Coordinates of C-alpha atoms in Angstrom, one line a residue:
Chain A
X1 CA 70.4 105.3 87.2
X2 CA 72.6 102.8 89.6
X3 CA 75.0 105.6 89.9
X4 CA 73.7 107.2 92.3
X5 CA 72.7 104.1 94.6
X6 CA 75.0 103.7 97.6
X7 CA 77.0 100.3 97.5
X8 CA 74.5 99.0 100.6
X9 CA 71.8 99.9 98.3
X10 CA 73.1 97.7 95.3
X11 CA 74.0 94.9 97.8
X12 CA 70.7 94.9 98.6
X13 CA 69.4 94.5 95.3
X14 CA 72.4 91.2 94.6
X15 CA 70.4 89.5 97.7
X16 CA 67.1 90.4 96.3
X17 CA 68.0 88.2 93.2
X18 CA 69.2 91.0 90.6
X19 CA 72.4 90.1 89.5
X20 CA 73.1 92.6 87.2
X21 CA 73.3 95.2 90.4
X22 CA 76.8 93.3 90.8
X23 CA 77.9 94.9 87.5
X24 CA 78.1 98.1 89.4
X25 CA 79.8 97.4 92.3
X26 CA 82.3 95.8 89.6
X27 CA 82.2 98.8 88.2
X28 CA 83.1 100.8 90.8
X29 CA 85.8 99.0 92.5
X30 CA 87.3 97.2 89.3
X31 CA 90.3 100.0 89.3
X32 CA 91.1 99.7 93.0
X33 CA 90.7 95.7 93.1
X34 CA 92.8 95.2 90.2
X35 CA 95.5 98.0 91.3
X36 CA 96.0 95.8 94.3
X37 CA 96.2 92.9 93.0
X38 CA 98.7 94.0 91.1
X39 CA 100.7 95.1 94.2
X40 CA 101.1 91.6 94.8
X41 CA 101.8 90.2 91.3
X42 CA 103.6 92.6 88.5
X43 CA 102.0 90.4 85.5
X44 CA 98.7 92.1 84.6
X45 CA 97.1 88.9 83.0
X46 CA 97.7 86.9 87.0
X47 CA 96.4 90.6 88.9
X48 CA 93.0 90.0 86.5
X49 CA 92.7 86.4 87.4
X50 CA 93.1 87.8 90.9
X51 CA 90.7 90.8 90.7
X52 CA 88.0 88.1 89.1
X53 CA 88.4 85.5 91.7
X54 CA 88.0 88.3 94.2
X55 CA 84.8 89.8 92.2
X56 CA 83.1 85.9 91.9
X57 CA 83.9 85.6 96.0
X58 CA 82.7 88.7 97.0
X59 CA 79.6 87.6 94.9
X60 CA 79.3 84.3 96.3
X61 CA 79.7 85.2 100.3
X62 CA 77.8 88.7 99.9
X63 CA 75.1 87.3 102.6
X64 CA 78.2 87.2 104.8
X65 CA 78.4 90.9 104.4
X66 CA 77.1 92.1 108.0
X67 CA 77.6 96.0 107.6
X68 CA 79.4 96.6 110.2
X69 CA 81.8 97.5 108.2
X70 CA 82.1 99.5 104.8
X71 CA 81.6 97.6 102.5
X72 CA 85.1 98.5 100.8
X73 CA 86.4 97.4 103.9
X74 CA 85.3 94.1 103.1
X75 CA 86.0 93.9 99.7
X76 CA 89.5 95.1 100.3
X77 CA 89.8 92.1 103.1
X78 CA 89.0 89.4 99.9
X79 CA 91.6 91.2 98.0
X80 CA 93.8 91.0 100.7
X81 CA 93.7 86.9 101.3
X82 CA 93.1 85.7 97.8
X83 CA 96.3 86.7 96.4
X84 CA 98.1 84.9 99.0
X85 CA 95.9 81.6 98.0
X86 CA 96.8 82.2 94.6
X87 CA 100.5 83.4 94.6
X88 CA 101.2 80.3 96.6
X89 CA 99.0 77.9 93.9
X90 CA 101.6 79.3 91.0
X91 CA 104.3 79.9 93.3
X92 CA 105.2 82.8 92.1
X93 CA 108.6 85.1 92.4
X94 CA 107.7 88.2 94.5
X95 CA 111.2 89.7 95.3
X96 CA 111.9 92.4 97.3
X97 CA 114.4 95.3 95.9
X98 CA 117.0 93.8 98.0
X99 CA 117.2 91.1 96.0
X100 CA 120.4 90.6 93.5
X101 CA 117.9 90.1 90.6
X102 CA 115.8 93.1 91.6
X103 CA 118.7 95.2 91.5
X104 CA 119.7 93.9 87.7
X105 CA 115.6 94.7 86.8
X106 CA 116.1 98.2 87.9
X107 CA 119.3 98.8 86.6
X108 CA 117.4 97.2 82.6
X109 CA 114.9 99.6 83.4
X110 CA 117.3 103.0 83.9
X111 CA 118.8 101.8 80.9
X112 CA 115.8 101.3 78.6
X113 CA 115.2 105.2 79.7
X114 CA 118.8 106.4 78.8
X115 CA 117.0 108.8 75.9
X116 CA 114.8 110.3 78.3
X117 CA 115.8 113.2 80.8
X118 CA 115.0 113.1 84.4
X119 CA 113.2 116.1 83.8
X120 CA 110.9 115.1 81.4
X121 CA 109.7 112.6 84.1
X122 CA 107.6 113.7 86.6
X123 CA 108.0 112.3 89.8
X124 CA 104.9 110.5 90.2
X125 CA 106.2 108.1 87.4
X126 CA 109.6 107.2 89.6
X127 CA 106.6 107.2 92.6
X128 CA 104.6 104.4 90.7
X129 CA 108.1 102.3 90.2
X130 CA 108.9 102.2 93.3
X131 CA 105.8 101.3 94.8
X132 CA 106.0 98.8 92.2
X133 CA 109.4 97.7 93.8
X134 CA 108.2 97.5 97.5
X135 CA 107.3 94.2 99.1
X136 CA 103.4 93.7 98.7
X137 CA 102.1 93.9 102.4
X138 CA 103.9 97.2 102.0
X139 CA 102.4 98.4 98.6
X140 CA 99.3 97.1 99.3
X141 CA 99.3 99.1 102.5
X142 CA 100.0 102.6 101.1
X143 CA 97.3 102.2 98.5
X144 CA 94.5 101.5 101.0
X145 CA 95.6 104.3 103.1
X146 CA 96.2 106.5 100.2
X147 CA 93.8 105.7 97.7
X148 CA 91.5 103.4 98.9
X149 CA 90.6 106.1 102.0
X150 CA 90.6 103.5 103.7
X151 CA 91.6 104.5 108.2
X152 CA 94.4 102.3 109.9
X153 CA 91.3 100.6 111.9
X154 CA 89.5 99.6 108.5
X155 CA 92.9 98.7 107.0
X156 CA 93.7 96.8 110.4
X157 CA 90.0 94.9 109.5
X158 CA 90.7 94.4 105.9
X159 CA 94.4 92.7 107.0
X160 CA 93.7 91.0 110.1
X161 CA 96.0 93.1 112.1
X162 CA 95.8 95.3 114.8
X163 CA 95.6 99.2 113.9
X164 CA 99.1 99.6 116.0
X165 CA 100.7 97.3 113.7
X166 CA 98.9 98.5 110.9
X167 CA 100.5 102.1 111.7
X168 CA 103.9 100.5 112.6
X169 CA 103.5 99.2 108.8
X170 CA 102.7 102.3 107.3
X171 CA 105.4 103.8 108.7
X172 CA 107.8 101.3 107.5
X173 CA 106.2 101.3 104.1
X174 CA 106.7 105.4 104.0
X175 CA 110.3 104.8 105.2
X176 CA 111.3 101.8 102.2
X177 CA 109.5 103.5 99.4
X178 CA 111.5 107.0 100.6
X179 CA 114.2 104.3 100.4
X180 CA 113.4 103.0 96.9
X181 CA 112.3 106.0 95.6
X182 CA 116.1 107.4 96.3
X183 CA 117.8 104.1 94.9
X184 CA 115.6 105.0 91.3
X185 CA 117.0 108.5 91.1
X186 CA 120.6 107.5 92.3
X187 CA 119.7 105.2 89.3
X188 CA 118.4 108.1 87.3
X189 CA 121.4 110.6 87.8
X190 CA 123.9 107.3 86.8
X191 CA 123.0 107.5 84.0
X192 CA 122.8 110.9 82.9
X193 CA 126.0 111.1 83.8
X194 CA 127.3 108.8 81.8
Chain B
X1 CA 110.2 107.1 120.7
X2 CA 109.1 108.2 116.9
X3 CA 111.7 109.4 115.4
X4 CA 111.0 113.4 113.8
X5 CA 110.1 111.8 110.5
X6 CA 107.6 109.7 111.7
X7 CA 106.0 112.4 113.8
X8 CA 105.7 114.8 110.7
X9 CA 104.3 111.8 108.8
X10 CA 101.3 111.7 111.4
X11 CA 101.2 115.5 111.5
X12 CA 100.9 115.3 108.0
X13 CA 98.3 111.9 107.9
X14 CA 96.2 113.7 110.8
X15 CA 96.9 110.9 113.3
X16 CA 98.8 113.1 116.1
X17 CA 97.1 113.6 118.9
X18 CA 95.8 117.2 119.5
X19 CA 98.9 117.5 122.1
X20 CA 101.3 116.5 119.5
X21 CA 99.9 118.6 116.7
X22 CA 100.0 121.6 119.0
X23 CA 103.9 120.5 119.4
X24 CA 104.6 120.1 115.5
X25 CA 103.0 123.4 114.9
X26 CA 105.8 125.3 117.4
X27 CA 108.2 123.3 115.4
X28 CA 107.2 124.1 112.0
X29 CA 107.4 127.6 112.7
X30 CA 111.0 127.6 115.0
X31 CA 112.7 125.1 113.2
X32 CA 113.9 125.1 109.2
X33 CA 114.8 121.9 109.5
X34 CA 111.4 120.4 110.3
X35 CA 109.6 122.7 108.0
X36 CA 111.9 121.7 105.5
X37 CA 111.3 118.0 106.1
X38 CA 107.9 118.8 106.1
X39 CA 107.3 120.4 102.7
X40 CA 109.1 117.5 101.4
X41 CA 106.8 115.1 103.0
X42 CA 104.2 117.2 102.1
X43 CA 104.7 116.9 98.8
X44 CA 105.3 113.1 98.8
X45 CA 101.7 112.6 100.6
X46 CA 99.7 114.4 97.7
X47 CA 101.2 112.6 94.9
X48 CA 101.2 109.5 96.8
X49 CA 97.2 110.6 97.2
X50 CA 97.1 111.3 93.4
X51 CA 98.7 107.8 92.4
X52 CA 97.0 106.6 88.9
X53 CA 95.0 103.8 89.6
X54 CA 95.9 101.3 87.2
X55 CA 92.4 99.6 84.8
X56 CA 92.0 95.9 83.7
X57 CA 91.3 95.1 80.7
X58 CA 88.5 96.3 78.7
X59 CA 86.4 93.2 78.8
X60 CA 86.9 92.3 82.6
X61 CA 83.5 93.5 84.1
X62 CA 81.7 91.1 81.4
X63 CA 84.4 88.2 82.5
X64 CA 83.6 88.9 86.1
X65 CA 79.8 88.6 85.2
X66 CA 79.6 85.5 83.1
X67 CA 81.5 83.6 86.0
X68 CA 79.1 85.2 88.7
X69 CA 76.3 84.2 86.6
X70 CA 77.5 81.2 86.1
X71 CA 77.4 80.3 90.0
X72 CA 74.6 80.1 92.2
X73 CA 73.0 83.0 93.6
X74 CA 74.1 84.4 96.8
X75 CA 71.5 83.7 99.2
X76 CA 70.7 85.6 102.5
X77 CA 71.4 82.9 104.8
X78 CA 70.6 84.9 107.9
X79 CA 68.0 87.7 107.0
X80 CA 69.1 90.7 109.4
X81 CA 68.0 90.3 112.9
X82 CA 65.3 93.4 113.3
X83 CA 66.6 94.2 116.9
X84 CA 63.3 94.9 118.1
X85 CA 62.5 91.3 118.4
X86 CA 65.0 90.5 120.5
X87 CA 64.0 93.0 122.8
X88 CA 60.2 91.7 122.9
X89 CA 62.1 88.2 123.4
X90 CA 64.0 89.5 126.1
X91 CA 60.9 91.0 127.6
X92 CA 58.9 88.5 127.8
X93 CA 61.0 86.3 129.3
X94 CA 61.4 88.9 132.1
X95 CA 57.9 89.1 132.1
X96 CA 58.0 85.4 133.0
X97 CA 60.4 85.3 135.2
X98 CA 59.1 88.1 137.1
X99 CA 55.8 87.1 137.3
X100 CA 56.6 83.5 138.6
X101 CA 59.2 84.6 141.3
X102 CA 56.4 87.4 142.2
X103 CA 53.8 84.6 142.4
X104 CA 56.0 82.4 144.7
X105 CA 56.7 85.5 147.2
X106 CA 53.3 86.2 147.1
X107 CA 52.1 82.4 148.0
X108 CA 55.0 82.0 150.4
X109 CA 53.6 81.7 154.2
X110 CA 55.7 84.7 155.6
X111 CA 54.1 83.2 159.4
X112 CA 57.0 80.5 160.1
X113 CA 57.2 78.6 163.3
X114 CA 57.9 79.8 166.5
X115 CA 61.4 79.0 166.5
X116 CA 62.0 81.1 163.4
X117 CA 62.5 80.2 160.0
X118 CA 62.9 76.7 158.9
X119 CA 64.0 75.0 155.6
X120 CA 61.6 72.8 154.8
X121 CA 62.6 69.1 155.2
X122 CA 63.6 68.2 151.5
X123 CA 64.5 64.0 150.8
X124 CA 67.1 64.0 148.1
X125 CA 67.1 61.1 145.7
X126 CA 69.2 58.8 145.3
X127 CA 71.1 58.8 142.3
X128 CA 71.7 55.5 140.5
X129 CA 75.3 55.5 139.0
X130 CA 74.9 51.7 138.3
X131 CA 74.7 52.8 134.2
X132 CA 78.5 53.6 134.5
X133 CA 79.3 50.3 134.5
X134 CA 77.6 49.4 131.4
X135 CA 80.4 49.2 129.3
X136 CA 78.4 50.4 125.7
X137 CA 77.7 53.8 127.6
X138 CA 81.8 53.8 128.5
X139 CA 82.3 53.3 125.1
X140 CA 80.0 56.1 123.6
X141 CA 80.9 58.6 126.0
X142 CA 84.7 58.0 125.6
X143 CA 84.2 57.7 121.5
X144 CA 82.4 61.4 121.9
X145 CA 85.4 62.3 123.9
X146 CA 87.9 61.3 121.0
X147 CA 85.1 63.1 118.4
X148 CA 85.5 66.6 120.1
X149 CA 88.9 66.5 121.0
X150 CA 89.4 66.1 117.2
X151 CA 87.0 68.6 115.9
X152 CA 89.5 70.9 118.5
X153 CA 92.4 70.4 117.2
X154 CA 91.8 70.5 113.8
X155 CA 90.0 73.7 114.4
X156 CA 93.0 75.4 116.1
X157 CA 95.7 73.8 113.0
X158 CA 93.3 75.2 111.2
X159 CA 93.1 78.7 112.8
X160 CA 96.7 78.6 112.8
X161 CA 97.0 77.9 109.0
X162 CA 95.1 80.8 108.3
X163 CA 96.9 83.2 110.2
X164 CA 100.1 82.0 109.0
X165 CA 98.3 82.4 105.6
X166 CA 97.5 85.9 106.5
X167 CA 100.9 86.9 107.6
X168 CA 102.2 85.6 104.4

């Protein structure tokens, strides 16, 4: 029955006192929240722990919620700060591709795949890697414009930057995952080869 | 200056202006090269459109729950302002206003003297600045001083923490 309620509709209903309308929006947004989160951390078990802390803080501060945004827009801002918050808290190792170990992890990886043919992968799969390889703010980027329909202005709300930058981002983040995506096949081909 | 890749990025995006679209659309059909580039791009757009989202684990939305349910309720600290009572506010302080300054005009003796116009003669009183030199009052109102120049600056190291936060 709650699938057909808009998200402002649901939020309404949280404020009101039912809880259980929160389930929904969980429902709803678990996918996205968790698939950035996981552009920030690549173990599943710490982008959970970040997709629940977001979940319980977008519960807790939902009176903030004015509207004037969507209210993806909002939730996608959480998602945003908290991993920061948390990555700093574990201190954990988010390398770029141009890091020596980076190289070795892609290099394991073409060679765990030596069986397999480049053309029995389909390009999204080498997509997903490197997206998976770029920094976060630039992952995280692609996916709200990408998936998350999200416009530069609401990603420029979500992030705290302006919509210029935001764009000046994007296009960076297009350029290093063109980058990446070549790196993996250079990869790929290597090891046909030999 | 974009370079041609990024131009058929926000051909492709729909962020060129009309001007520029009208541009990429000569060049798509004159030059192989861009159209070339193009399809590529093209291509890399819909699958990065089409990218699986990836699901958490099977029990997460109950995990999610039990903490949320575990916490207080969120509480509508500030109901939404119904803007209509702002404006009846607004109005009726107008209304005031209006009414008082009409009020004065209307009592106002237009007749004046016969040497024109004359401010009334108003005595102004004498202020008593003695209490400055009570030295408690020197005290408190250089203690507030200290108070808000603190609450400033950790307010800006604390502004500045969170956008250094935000910028990673």
């Amino acid at each position: 029955m709650r699938d057909n309620q808009t998200d402002l509709e649901l939020i309404d209903q949280v404020l009101a006192g039912t809880a259980s309308a929160f389930a929904e929006l969980v429902n709803r947004h678990q996918r996205y929240v968790f698939s950035l989160a996981l552009r920030f951390t690549k173990s599943r078990e710490d982008a959970e722990e970040i997709a629940q802390d977001c979940f319980v803080k977008a519960y807790r501060s939902m009176a903030a919620f004015q509207r004037t945004s969507k209210f993806t827009t909002w939730l996608y801002g959480i998602v945003y700060h908290t991993p920061m918050t948390f990555l700093r808290k574990k201190r954990l190792d988010v390398q770029s591709i141009d890091d020596e170990a980076t190289y070795v992890q892609v290099e394991d990886t073409a060679s765990d795949m030596k069986a397999s043919l480049v053309e029995e992968k389909s390009r999204a799969e080498y997509l997903e890697k490197a997206i998976g390889l770029l920094l976060p703010d630039d992952a995280v980027i692609l996916t709200l414009f990408y998936r998350g329909e999200q416009s530069l202005e609401e990603i420029a709300a979500a992030t705290g930057y302006e919509a210029n930058t935001v764009k000046v981002k994007l296009h960076r983040a297009r350029q290093r995952l063109r980058d990446k995506l070549e790196l993996i096949l250079k990869h790929e081909v290597k090891d046909l080869v030999r | 200056m974009m370079n041609m890749e990024d131009r058929i990025w926000d051909y492709i995006d729909g962020l060129s202006s009309p001007e520029e679209r009208a541009i990429m659309e000569r060049l798509l059909q004159s030059d192989p090269a861009v159209k070339s580039r193009y399809d590529e791009l093209l291509i890399l757009q819909q699958q990065l459109k089409a990218v699986e989202l990836d699901e958490p684990s099977m029990g997460f939305r109950n995990r999610v729950m039990e903490q949320v349910l575990a916490g207080p309720h969120p509480v509508a600290l500030k109901t939404r302002v119904d803007n209509r009572i702002i404006y009846i506010i607004a109005a009726f302080f107008v209304c005031t206003i209006g009414g008082m300054l009409a009020y004065t005009i209307y009592k106002m003796d237009w007749s004046g003297s016969a040497s024109g116009f004359e401010l009334p003669r108003v005595a102004l009183p004498v202020v008593n600045w003695s209490f400055l030199e009570n030295p408690s009052f020197t005290l408190f109102f250089l203690s507030m001083n200290v108070v808000l120049g603190l609450l400033l600056i950790d307010k800006i190291v604390t502004a500045r923490r969170k956008h250094a936060a935000e910028k990673g």
